[in-house]
Amino acid sequence: MPVVEIGSRPVHVNEEGFLTEYDEWDEDIARALARQIGIEMTDAHWKVIRFLREDFRAQGETPTTRRVNTVGGVPVKEQFALFPKKPGRKMSYIAGLPKPHGCV
């Protein structure tokens, strides 16, 4: 896996730029990743990202947008407003998790 520098720290990523090592992520890296895709983090963004991290740790896979809606309590419409166009992909990218298996 390639190693790139994000926010002045070396991290392992896959060919699509998703972090591959769960423990290399921190909130500074999340902010840097968000900036790279044009997202300025707010409290609402952090709520989603923290849910994704906690759910991934418990379930062993990246939650889909449907799961973020039903379990995380963030409606899909709000996910699209926070992470325009491809919320599942963008949320997981910022959270330092693998891309979800399905978009829904």
mmCIF file of N, CA, C and O in Angstrom:
data_model
loop_
_atom_site.group_PDB
_atom_site.id
_atom_site.type_symbol
_atom_site.label_atom_id
_atom_site.label_comp_id
_atom_site.label_asym_id
_atom_site.label_seq_id
_atom_site.Cartn_x
_atom_site.Cartn_y
_atom_site.Cartn_z
ATOM 1 N N MET A 1 0.837 -1.187 0.000
ATOM 2 C CA MET A 1 0.000 0.000 0.000
ATOM 3 C C MET A 1 0.883 1.252 0.000
ATOM 4 O O MET A 1 1.859 1.315 0.729
ATOM 5 N N PRO A 2 0.483 2.217 -0.800
ATOM 6 C CA PRO A 2 1.250 3.472 -0.834
ATOM 7 C C PRO A 2 1.158 4.224 0.496
ATOM 8 O O PRO A 2 0.177 4.084 1.228
ATOM 9 N N VAL A 3 2.194 4.998 0.753
ATOM 10 C CA VAL A 3 2.212 5.864 1.927
ATOM 11 C C VAL A 3 2.248 7.298 1.405
ATOM 12 O O VAL A 3 3.080 7.628 0.552
ATOM 13 N N VAL A 4 1.313 8.107 1.886
ATOM 14 C CA VAL A 4 1.278 9.512 1.495
ATOM 15 C C VAL A 4 1.303 10.374 2.753
ATOM 16 O O VAL A 4 1.051 9.888 3.854
ATOM 17 N N GLU A 5 1.605 11.641 2.565
ATOM 18 C CA GLU A 5 1.622 12.558 3.699
ATOM 19 C C GLU A 5 0.324 13.359 3.696
ATOM 20 O O GLU A 5 -0.003 14.018 2.706
ATOM 21 N N ILE A 6 -0.409 13.257 4.794
ATOM 22 C CA ILE A 6 -1.654 14.018 4.955
ATOM 23 C C ILE A 6 -1.552 14.781 6.266
ATOM 24 O O ILE A 6 -1.355 14.167 7.312
ATOM 25 N N GLY A 7 -1.677 16.090 6.169
ATOM 26 C CA GLY A 7 -1.578 16.902 7.375
ATOM 27 C C GLY A 7 -0.234 16.730 8.062
ATOM 28 O O GLY A 7 -0.160 16.698 9.281
ATOM 29 N N SER A 8 0.823 16.598 7.284
ATOM 30 C CA SER A 8 2.213 16.449 7.738
ATOM 31 C C SER A 8 2.489 15.115 8.441
ATOM 32 O O SER A 8 3.459 15.010 9.194
ATOM 33 N N ARG A 9 1.621 14.109 8.207
ATOM 34 C CA ARG A 9 1.860 12.774 8.778
ATOM 35 C C ARG A 9 1.798 11.728 7.672
ATOM 36 O O ARG A 9 0.908 11.781 6.821
ATOM 37 N N PRO A 10 2.702 10.772 7.692
ATOM 38 C CA PRO A 10 2.619 9.692 6.705
ATOM 39 C C PRO A 10 1.511 8.715 7.085
ATOM 40 O O PRO A 10 1.375 8.335 8.248
ATOM 41 N N VAL A 11 0.681 8.344 6.113
ATOM 42 C CA VAL A 11 -0.400 7.387 6.341
ATOM 43 C C VAL A 11 -0.475 6.435 5.149
ATOM 44 O O VAL A 11 -0.085 6.776 4.032
ATOM 45 N N HIS A 12 -0.976 5.234 5.411
ATOM 46 C CA HIS A 12 -1.141 4.234 4.363
ATOM 47 C C HIS A 12 -2.508 4.425 3.706
ATOM 48 O O HIS A 12 -3.513 4.582 4.401
ATOM 49 N N VAL A 13 -2.517 4.389 2.385
ATOM 50 C CA VAL A 13 -3.764 4.530 1.642
ATOM 51 C C VAL A 13 -3.838 3.460 0.553
ATOM 52 O O VAL A 13 -2.814 2.894 0.166
ATOM 53 N N ASN A 14 -5.050 3.224 0.061
ATOM 54 C CA ASN A 14 -5.194 2.306 -1.069
ATOM 55 C C ASN A 14 -5.107 3.107 -2.377
ATOM 56 O O ASN A 14 -4.870 4.314 -2.360
ATOM 57 N N GLU A 15 -5.342 2.438 -3.481
ATOM 58 C CA GLU A 15 -5.210 3.079 -4.793
ATOM 59 C C GLU A 15 -6.227 4.196 -5.013
ATOM 60 O O GLU A 15 -6.035 5.052 -5.872
ATOM 61 N N GLU A 16 -7.311 4.222 -4.218
ATOM 62 C CA GLU A 16 -8.312 5.286 -4.342
ATOM 63 C C GLU A 16 -8.112 6.397 -3.310
ATOM 64 O O GLU A 16 -8.908 7.330 -3.248
ATOM 65 N N GLY A 17 -7.097 6.277 -2.476
ATOM 66 C CA GLY A 17 -6.808 7.310 -1.490
ATOM 67 C C GLY A 17 -7.472 7.112 -0.138
ATOM 68 O O GLY A 17 -7.349 7.968 0.743
ATOM 69 N N PHE A 18 -8.169 5.992 0.067
ATOM 70 C CA PHE A 18 -8.791 5.713 1.360
ATOM 71 C C PHE A 18 -7.736 5.173 2.328
ATOM 72 O O PHE A 18 -6.927 4.325 1.935
ATOM 73 N N LEU A 19 -7.753 5.669 3.562
ATOM 74 C CA LEU A 19 -6.827 5.163 4.564
ATOM 75 C C LEU A 19 -7.037 3.668 4.755
ATOM 76 O O LEU A 19 -8.171 3.193 4.726
ATOM 77 N N THR A 20 -5.955 2.943 4.977
ATOM 78 C CA THR A 20 -6.053 1.493 5.154
ATOM 79 C C THR A 20 -5.747 1.058 6.583
ATOM 80 O O THR A 20 -5.973 -0.090 6.919
ATOM 81 N N GLU A 21 -5.229 1.964 7.405
ATOM 82 C CA GLU A 21 -4.896 1.629 8.792
ATOM 83 C C GLU A 21 -5.799 2.446 9.723
ATOM 84 O O GLU A 21 -5.638 3.665 9.825
ATOM 85 N N TYR A 22 -6.728 1.773 10.393
ATOM 86 C CA TYR A 22 -7.712 2.441 11.245
ATOM 87 C C TYR A 22 -7.058 3.385 12.255
ATOM 88 O O TYR A 22 -7.524 4.507 12.469
ATOM 89 N N ASP A 23 -5.968 2.941 12.862
ATOM 90 C CA ASP A 23 -5.354 3.717 13.941
ATOM 91 C C ASP A 23 -4.493 4.887 13.468
ATOM 92 O O ASP A 23 -4.009 5.654 14.302
ATOM 93 N N GLU A 24 -4.308 5.035 12.176
ATOM 94 C CA GLU A 24 -3.544 6.186 11.695
ATOM 95 C C GLU A 24 -4.411 7.445 11.617
ATOM 96 O O GLU A 24 -3.902 8.537 11.449
ATOM 97 N N TRP A 25 -5.716 7.283 11.729
ATOM 98 C CA TRP A 25 -6.647 8.402 11.596
ATOM 99 C C TRP A 25 -6.706 9.220 12.880
ATOM 100 O O TRP A 25 -6.616 8.672 13.979
ATOM 101 N N ASP A 26 -6.831 10.512 12.737
ATOM 102 C CA ASP A 26 -7.209 11.385 13.854
ATOM 103 C C ASP A 26 -7.973 12.566 13.257
ATOM 104 O O ASP A 26 -8.135 12.657 12.036
ATOM 105 N N GLU A 27 -8.456 13.435 14.098
ATOM 106 C CA GLU A 27 -9.319 14.520 13.607
ATOM 107 C C GLU A 27 -8.566 15.520 12.735
ATOM 108 O O GLU A 27 -9.156 16.140 11.852
ATOM 109 N N ASP A 28 -7.268 15.677 12.957
ATOM 110 C CA ASP A 28 -6.489 16.567 12.082
ATOM 111 C C ASP A 28 -6.432 15.994 10.666
ATOM 112 O O ASP A 28 -6.548 16.726 9.689
ATOM 113 N N ILE A 29 -6.246 14.687 10.581
ATOM 114 C CA ILE A 29 -6.240 14.048 9.264
ATOM 115 C C ILE A 29 -7.622 14.170 8.633
ATOM 116 O O ILE A 29 -7.744 14.438 7.436
ATOM 117 N N ALA A 30 -8.669 13.993 9.425
ATOM 118 C CA ALA A 30 -10.024 14.133 8.895
ATOM 119 C C ALA A 30 -10.242 15.532 8.316
ATOM 120 O O ALA A 30 -10.815 15.673 7.227
ATOM 121 N N ARG A 31 -9.794 16.539 9.015
ATOM 122 C CA ARG A 31 -9.950 17.912 8.503
ATOM 123 C C ARG A 31 -9.199 18.082 7.181
ATOM 124 O O ARG A 31 -9.708 18.691 6.235
ATOM 125 N N ALA A 32 -7.983 17.527 7.115
ATOM 126 C CA ALA A 32 -7.194 17.630 5.877
ATOM 127 C C ALA A 32 -7.879 16.880 4.734
ATOM 128 O O ALA A 32 -7.957 17.385 3.605
ATOM 129 N N LEU A 33 -8.410 15.682 5.020
ATOM 130 C CA LEU A 33 -9.110 14.917 3.985
ATOM 131 C C LEU A 33 -10.359 15.659 3.522
ATOM 132 O O LEU A 33 -10.657 15.708 2.328
ATOM 133 N N ALA A 34 -11.079 16.246 4.471
ATOM 134 C CA ALA A 34 -12.293 16.989 4.127
ATOM 135 C C ALA A 34 -11.956 18.185 3.230
ATOM 136 O O ALA A 34 -12.647 18.439 2.238
ATOM 137 N N ARG A 35 -10.898 18.895 3.562
ATOM 138 C CA ARG A 35 -10.494 20.043 2.740
ATOM 139 C C ARG A 35 -10.171 19.605 1.313
ATOM 140 O O ARG A 35 -10.480 20.307 0.360
ATOM 141 N N GLN A 36 -9.549 18.426 1.185
ATOM 142 C CA GLN A 36 -9.180 17.934 -0.149
ATOM 143 C C GLN A 36 -10.401 17.724 -1.044
ATOM 144 O O GLN A 36 -10.279 17.781 -2.266
ATOM 145 N N ILE A 37 -11.559 17.456 -0.428
ATOM 146 C CA ILE A 37 -12.758 17.244 -1.249
ATOM 147 C C ILE A 37 -13.755 18.398 -1.073
ATOM 148 O O ILE A 37 -14.930 18.258 -1.393
ATOM 149 N N GLY A 38 -13.265 19.517 -0.551
ATOM 150 C CA GLY A 38 -14.069 20.731 -0.513
ATOM 151 C C GLY A 38 -15.109 20.797 0.585
ATOM 152 O O GLY A 38 -16.115 21.494 0.438
ATOM 153 N N ILE A 39 -14.879 20.093 1.678
ATOM 154 C CA ILE A 39 -15.843 20.104 2.777
ATOM 155 C C ILE A 39 -15.206 20.766 3.995
ATOM 156 O O ILE A 39 -14.096 20.389 4.399
ATOM 157 N N GLU A 40 -15.902 21.729 4.560
ATOM 158 C CA GLU A 40 -15.476 22.376 5.800
ATOM 159 C C GLU A 40 -16.253 21.728 6.930
ATOM 160 O O GLU A 40 -17.481 21.780 6.965
ATOM 161 N N MET A 41 -15.541 21.127 7.854
ATOM 162 C CA MET A 41 -16.181 20.339 8.907
ATOM 163 C C MET A 41 -16.934 21.227 9.906
ATOM 164 O O MET A 41 -16.423 22.236 10.365
ATOM 165 N N THR A 42 -18.170 20.794 10.216
ATOM 166 C CA THR A 42 -19.001 21.450 11.224
ATOM 167 C C THR A 42 -19.357 20.399 12.283
ATOM 168 O O THR A 42 -19.022 19.222 12.132
ATOM 169 N N ASP A 43 -20.070 20.822 13.308
ATOM 170 C CA ASP A 43 -20.503 19.861 14.324
ATOM 171 C C ASP A 43 -21.351 18.747 13.709
ATOM 172 O O ASP A 43 -21.264 17.596 14.125
ATOM 173 N N ALA A 44 -22.183 19.108 12.731
ATOM 174 C CA ALA A 44 -23.030 18.101 12.075
ATOM 175 C C ALA A 44 -22.184 17.071 11.329
ATOM 176 O O ALA A 44 -22.480 15.869 11.349
ATOM 177 N N HIS A 45 -21.120 17.522 10.678
ATOM 178 C CA HIS A 45 -20.214 16.586 9.990
ATOM 179 C C HIS A 45 -19.546 15.656 11.009
ATOM 180 O O HIS A 45 -19.451 14.446 10.800
ATOM 181 N N TRP A 46 -19.079 16.233 12.103
ATOM 182 C CA TRP A 46 -18.387 15.421 13.126
ATOM 183 C C TRP A 46 -19.302 14.374 13.726
ATOM 184 O O TRP A 46 -18.867 13.261 14.031
ATOM 185 N N LYS A 47 -20.574 14.706 13.890
ATOM 186 C CA LYS A 47 -21.525 13.729 14.422
ATOM 187 C C LYS A 47 -21.556 12.491 13.531
ATOM 188 O O LYS A 47 -21.510 11.351 14.012
ATOM 189 N N VAL A 48 -21.617 12.708 12.227
ATOM 190 C CA VAL A 48 -21.651 11.588 11.277
ATOM 191 C C VAL A 48 -20.327 10.826 11.296
ATOM 192 O O VAL A 48 -20.309 9.587 11.358
ATOM 193 N N ILE A 49 -19.232 11.546 11.242
ATOM 194 C CA ILE A 49 -17.912 10.894 11.181
ATOM 195 C C ILE A 49 -17.669 10.069 12.441
ATOM 196 O O ILE A 49 -17.182 8.931 12.366
ATOM 197 N N ARG A 50 -18.027 10.603 13.576
ATOM 198 C CA ARG A 50 -17.823 9.844 14.832
ATOM 199 C C ARG A 50 -18.713 8.608 14.878
ATOM 200 O O ARG A 50 -18.287 7.548 15.360
ATOM 201 N N PHE A 51 -19.942 8.731 14.366
ATOM 202 C CA PHE A 51 -20.794 7.548 14.296
ATOM 203 C C PHE A 51 -20.144 6.488 13.410
ATOM 204 O O PHE A 51 -20.107 5.297 13.762
ATOM 205 N N LEU A 52 -19.657 6.883 12.231
ATOM 206 C CA LEU A 52 -19.031 5.922 11.326
ATOM 207 C C LEU A 52 -17.869 5.199 12.011
ATOM 208 O O LEU A 52 -17.731 3.981 11.900
ATOM 209 N N ARG A 53 -17.032 5.953 12.689
ATOM 210 C CA ARG A 53 -15.859 5.344 13.358
ATOM 211 C C ARG A 53 -16.303 4.342 14.425
ATOM 212 O O ARG A 53 -15.760 3.236 14.510
ATOM 213 N N GLU A 54 -17.263 4.751 15.252
ATOM 214 C CA GLU A 54 -17.731 3.857 16.329
ATOM 215 C C GLU A 54 -18.415 2.623 15.760
ATOM 216 O O GLU A 54 -18.206 1.507 16.238
ATOM 217 N N ASP A 55 -19.235 2.807 14.740
ATOM 218 C CA ASP A 55 -19.954 1.687 14.150
ATOM 219 C C ASP A 55 -18.984 0.735 13.454
ATOM 220 O O ASP A 55 -19.142 -0.487 13.544
ATOM 221 N N PHE A 56 -17.989 1.274 12.775
ATOM 222 C CA PHE A 56 -16.999 0.424 12.115
ATOM 223 C C PHE A 56 -16.259 -0.420 13.148
ATOM 224 O O PHE A 56 -16.032 -1.610 12.950
ATOM 225 N N ARG A 57 -15.909 0.190 14.259
ATOM 226 C CA ARG A 57 -15.189 -0.543 15.315
ATOM 227 C C ARG A 57 -16.058 -1.694 15.855
ATOM 228 O O ARG A 57 -15.572 -2.789 16.094
ATOM 229 N N ALA A 58 -17.355 -1.451 15.987
ATOM 230 C CA ALA A 58 -18.262 -2.465 16.533
ATOM 231 C C ALA A 58 -18.654 -3.529 15.509
ATOM 232 O O ALA A 58 -18.760 -4.712 15.849
ATOM 233 N N GLN A 59 -18.858 -3.127 14.247
ATOM 234 C CA GLN A 59 -19.389 -4.032 13.228
ATOM 235 C C GLN A 59 -18.340 -4.604 12.292
ATOM 236 O O GLN A 59 -18.590 -5.601 11.611
ATOM 237 N N GLY A 60 -17.193 -3.928 12.195
ATOM 238 C CA GLY A 60 -16.131 -4.430 11.331
ATOM 239 C C GLY A 60 -16.297 -4.079 9.862
ATOM 240 O O GLY A 60 -15.556 -4.595 9.028
ATOM 241 N N GLU A 61 -17.267 -3.236 9.545
ATOM 242 C CA GLU A 61 -17.402 -2.757 8.169
ATOM 243 C C GLU A 61 -17.975 -1.350 8.173
ATOM 244 O O GLU A 61 -18.652 -0.940 9.123
ATOM 245 N N THR A 62 -17.702 -0.645 7.098
ATOM 246 C CA THR A 62 -18.150 0.738 6.989
ATOM 247 C C THR A 62 -19.664 0.792 6.831
ATOM 248 O O THR A 62 -20.212 0.123 5.960
ATOM 249 N N PRO A 63 -20.350 1.570 7.662
ATOM 250 C CA PRO A 63 -21.806 1.659 7.533
ATOM 251 C C PRO A 63 -22.221 2.342 6.233
ATOM 252 O O PRO A 63 -21.567 3.256 5.757
ATOM 253 N N THR A 64 -23.319 1.862 5.675
ATOM 254 C CA THR A 64 -23.888 2.466 4.463
ATOM 255 C C THR A 64 -24.707 3.693 4.849
ATOM 256 O O THR A 64 -24.963 3.941 6.031
ATOM 257 N N THR A 65 -25.147 4.420 3.847
ATOM 258 C CA THR A 65 -25.974 5.602 4.121
ATOM 259 C C THR A 65 -27.271 5.190 4.826
ATOM 260 O O THR A 65 -27.757 5.908 5.692
ATOM 261 N N ARG A 66 -27.809 4.020 4.456
ATOM 262 C CA ARG A 66 -29.032 3.545 5.109
ATOM 263 C C ARG A 66 -28.778 3.297 6.600
ATOM 264 O O ARG A 66 -29.587 3.665 7.448
ATOM 265 N N ARG A 67 -27.664 2.699 6.912
ATOM 266 C CA ARG A 67 -27.355 2.423 8.321
ATOM 267 C C ARG A 67 -27.107 3.740 9.088
ATOM 268 O O ARG A 67 -27.497 3.875 10.239
ATOM 269 N N VAL A 68 -26.445 4.693 8.442
ATOM 270 C CA VAL A 68 -26.236 5.995 9.084
ATOM 271 C C VAL A 68 -27.591 6.631 9.384
ATOM 272 O O VAL A 68 -27.776 7.267 10.416
ATOM 273 N N ASN A 69 -28.554 6.391 8.497
ATOM 274 C CA ASN A 69 -29.903 6.912 8.695
ATOM 275 C C ASN A 69 -30.598 6.179 9.842
ATOM 276 O O ASN A 69 -31.055 6.806 10.803
ATOM 277 N N THR A 70 -30.673 4.856 9.759
ATOM 278 C CA THR A 70 -31.480 4.100 10.714
ATOM 279 C C THR A 70 -30.825 3.942 12.084
ATOM 280 O O THR A 70 -31.501 4.026 13.098
ATOM 281 N N VAL A 71 -29.553 3.707 12.119
ATOM 282 C CA VAL A 71 -28.861 3.489 13.400
ATOM 283 C C VAL A 71 -28.227 4.785 13.911
ATOM 284 O O VAL A 71 -28.295 5.089 15.100
ATOM 285 N N GLY A 72 -27.626 5.547 13.003
ATOM 286 C CA GLY A 72 -26.955 6.782 13.409
ATOM 287 C C GLY A 72 -27.889 7.963 13.590
ATOM 288 O O GLY A 72 -27.515 8.965 14.196
ATOM 289 N N GLY A 73 -29.101 7.844 13.035
ATOM 290 C CA GLY A 73 -30.085 8.908 13.224
ATOM 291 C C GLY A 73 -29.877 10.141 12.361
ATOM 292 O O GLY A 73 -30.398 11.205 12.670
ATOM 293 N N VAL A 74 -29.120 9.998 11.269
ATOM 294 C CA VAL A 74 -28.904 11.129 10.368
ATOM 295 C C VAL A 74 -29.637 10.818 9.064
ATOM 296 O O VAL A 74 -29.223 9.923 8.320
ATOM 297 N N PRO A 75 -30.726 11.533 8.784
ATOM 298 C CA PRO A 75 -31.497 11.263 7.565
ATOM 299 C C PRO A 75 -30.642 11.351 6.302
ATOM 300 O O PRO A 75 -29.699 12.152 6.229
ATOM 301 N N VAL A 76 -30.998 10.523 5.322
ATOM 302 C CA VAL A 76 -30.246 10.479 4.066
ATOM 303 C C VAL A 76 -30.193 11.866 3.419
ATOM 304 O O VAL A 76 -29.148 12.280 2.911
ATOM 305 N N LYS A 77 -31.290 12.586 3.468
ATOM 306 C CA LYS A 77 -31.322 13.933 2.877
ATOM 307 C C LYS A 77 -30.266 14.828 3.529
ATOM 308 O O LYS A 77 -29.578 15.595 2.855
ATOM 309 N N GLU A 78 -30.113 14.717 4.841
ATOM 310 C CA GLU A 78 -29.099 15.513 5.537
ATOM 311 C C GLU A 78 -27.693 15.053 5.159
ATOM 312 O O GLU A 78 -26.778 15.866 5.020
ATOM 313 N N GLN A 79 -27.527 13.746 4.961
ATOM 314 C CA GLN A 79 -26.217 13.228 4.543
ATOM 315 C C GLN A 79 -25.824 13.836 3.192
ATOM 316 O O GLN A 79 -24.667 14.217 3.003
ATOM 317 N N PHE A 80 -26.799 13.923 2.280
ATOM 318 C CA PHE A 80 -26.514 14.512 0.967
ATOM 319 C C PHE A 80 -26.203 16.003 1.091
ATOM 320 O O PHE A 80 -25.391 16.537 0.341
ATOM 321 N N ALA A 81 -26.838 16.676 2.043
ATOM 322 C CA ALA A 81 -26.561 18.102 2.235
ATOM 323 C C ALA A 81 -25.158 18.304 2.812
ATOM 324 O O ALA A 81 -24.437 19.229 2.426
ATOM 325 N N LEU A 82 -24.760 17.425 3.717
ATOM 326 C CA LEU A 82 -23.445 17.562 4.348
ATOM 327 C C LEU A 82 -22.313 17.087 3.444
ATOM 328 O O LEU A 82 -21.221 17.660 3.445
ATOM 329 N N PHE A 83 -22.573 16.003 2.710
ATOM 330 C CA PHE A 83 -21.541 15.380 1.867
ATOM 331 C C PHE A 83 -22.123 15.238 0.454
ATOM 332 O O PHE A 83 -22.528 14.137 0.058
ATOM 333 N N PRO A 84 -22.199 16.328 -0.303
ATOM 334 C CA PRO A 84 -22.908 16.343 -1.583
ATOM 335 C C PRO A 84 -22.441 15.281 -2.582
ATOM 336 O O PRO A 84 -21.273 14.924 -2.625
ATOM 337 N N LYS A 85 -23.397 14.800 -3.347
ATOM 338 C CA LYS A 85 -23.252 13.876 -4.479
ATOM 339 C C LYS A 85 -22.996 12.425 -4.080
ATOM 340 O O LYS A 85 -23.733 11.557 -4.497
ATOM 341 N N LYS A 86 -21.974 12.134 -3.340
ATOM 342 C CA LYS A 86 -21.680 10.744 -2.973
ATOM 343 C C LYS A 86 -21.428 10.665 -1.471
ATOM 344 O O LYS A 86 -20.277 10.516 -1.038
ATOM 345 N N PRO A 87 -22.467 10.766 -0.652
ATOM 346 C CA PRO A 87 -22.239 10.849 0.795
ATOM 347 C C PRO A 87 -21.548 9.624 1.389
ATOM 348 O O PRO A 87 -20.663 9.787 2.233
ATOM 349 N N GLY A 88 -21.917 8.434 0.962
ATOM 350 C CA GLY A 88 -21.295 7.239 1.531
ATOM 351 C C GLY A 88 -19.798 7.219 1.306
ATOM 352 O O GLY A 88 -19.006 6.942 2.212
ATOM 353 N N ARG A 89 -19.426 7.529 0.121
ATOM 354 C CA ARG A 89 -18.008 7.543 -0.245
ATOM 355 C C ARG A 89 -17.259 8.671 0.490
ATOM 356 O O ARG A 89 -16.185 8.458 1.046
ATOM 357 N N LYS A 90 -17.845 9.849 0.514
ATOM 358 C CA LYS A 90 -17.179 10.991 1.146
ATOM 359 C C LYS A 90 -17.097 10.833 2.664
ATOM 360 O O LYS A 90 -16.087 11.168 3.277
ATOM 361 N N MET A 91 -18.159 10.325 3.259
ATOM 362 C CA MET A 91 -18.144 10.130 4.721
ATOM 363 C C MET A 91 -17.056 9.143 5.103
ATOM 364 O O MET A 91 -16.300 9.370 6.045
ATOM 365 N N SER A 92 -16.973 8.026 4.396
ATOM 366 C CA SER A 92 -15.980 7.011 4.739
ATOM 367 C C SER A 92 -14.571 7.517 4.469
ATOM 368 O O SER A 92 -13.645 7.218 5.228
ATOM 369 N N TYR A 93 -14.399 8.291 3.409
ATOM 370 C CA TYR A 93 -13.085 8.859 3.087
ATOM 371 C C TYR A 93 -12.603 9.737 4.240
ATOM 372 O O TYR A 93 -11.471 9.588 4.720
ATOM 373 N N ILE A 94 -13.455 10.633 4.698
ATOM 374 C CA ILE A 94 -13.074 11.544 5.784
ATOM 375 C C ILE A 94 -12.887 10.785 7.101
ATOM 376 O O ILE A 94 -12.011 11.114 7.895
ATOM 377 N N ALA A 95 -13.698 9.751 7.312
ATOM 378 C CA ALA A 95 -13.605 8.974 8.553
ATOM 379 C C ALA A 95 -12.412 8.020 8.570
ATOM 380 O O ALA A 95 -12.156 7.371 9.580
ATOM 381 N N GLY A 96 -11.702 7.952 7.454
ATOM 382 C CA GLY A 96 -10.527 7.080 7.408
ATOM 383 C C GLY A 96 -10.881 5.607 7.362
ATOM 384 O O GLY A 96 -10.144 4.762 7.864
ATOM 385 N N LEU A 97 -12.014 5.298 6.731
ATOM 386 C CA LEU A 97 -12.504 3.922 6.670
ATOM 387 C C LEU A 97 -12.558 3.453 5.216
ATOM 388 O O LEU A 97 -12.562 4.265 4.301
ATOM 389 N N PRO A 98 -12.663 2.136 5.003
ATOM 390 C CA PRO A 98 -12.813 1.646 3.635
ATOM 391 C C PRO A 98 -14.113 2.146 3.025
ATOM 392 O O PRO A 98 -15.082 2.426 3.741
ATOM 393 N N LYS A 99 -14.132 2.227 1.717
ATOM 394 C CA LYS A 99 -15.349 2.608 1.007
ATOM 395 C C LYS A 99 -16.430 1.580 1.330
ATOM 396 O O LYS A 99 -16.143 0.379 1.359
ATOM 397 N N PRO A 100 -17.683 1.993 1.589
ATOM 398 C CA PRO A 100 -18.723 1.010 1.908
ATOM 399 C C PRO A 100 -18.983 0.083 0.722
ATOM 400 O O PRO A 100 -18.799 0.466 -0.425
ATOM 401 N N HIS A 101 -19.438 -1.145 1.014
ATOM 402 C CA HIS A 101 -19.684 -2.119 -0.048
ATOM 403 C C HIS A 101 -20.828 -1.706 -0.961
ATOM 404 O O HIS A 101 -20.823 -2.002 -2.133
ATOM 405 N N GLY A 102 -21.823 -1.029 -0.409
ATOM 406 C CA GLY A 102 -22.941 -0.537 -1.216
ATOM 407 C C GLY A 102 -23.159 0.911 -0.880
ATOM 408 O O GLY A 102 -22.733 1.384 0.168
ATOM 409 N N CYS A 103 -23.820 1.616 -1.772
ATOM 410 C CA CYS A 103 -24.040 3.026 -1.479
ATOM 411 C C CYS A 103 -25.254 3.222 -0.576
ATOM 412 O O CYS A 103 -25.425 4.255 0.027
ATOM 413 N N VAL A 104 -26.123 2.244 -0.506
ATOM 414 C CA VAL A 104 -27.316 2.402 0.312
ATOM 415 C C VAL A 104 -27.316 1.533 1.536
ATOM 416 O O VAL A 104 -26.715 0.598 1.726
#
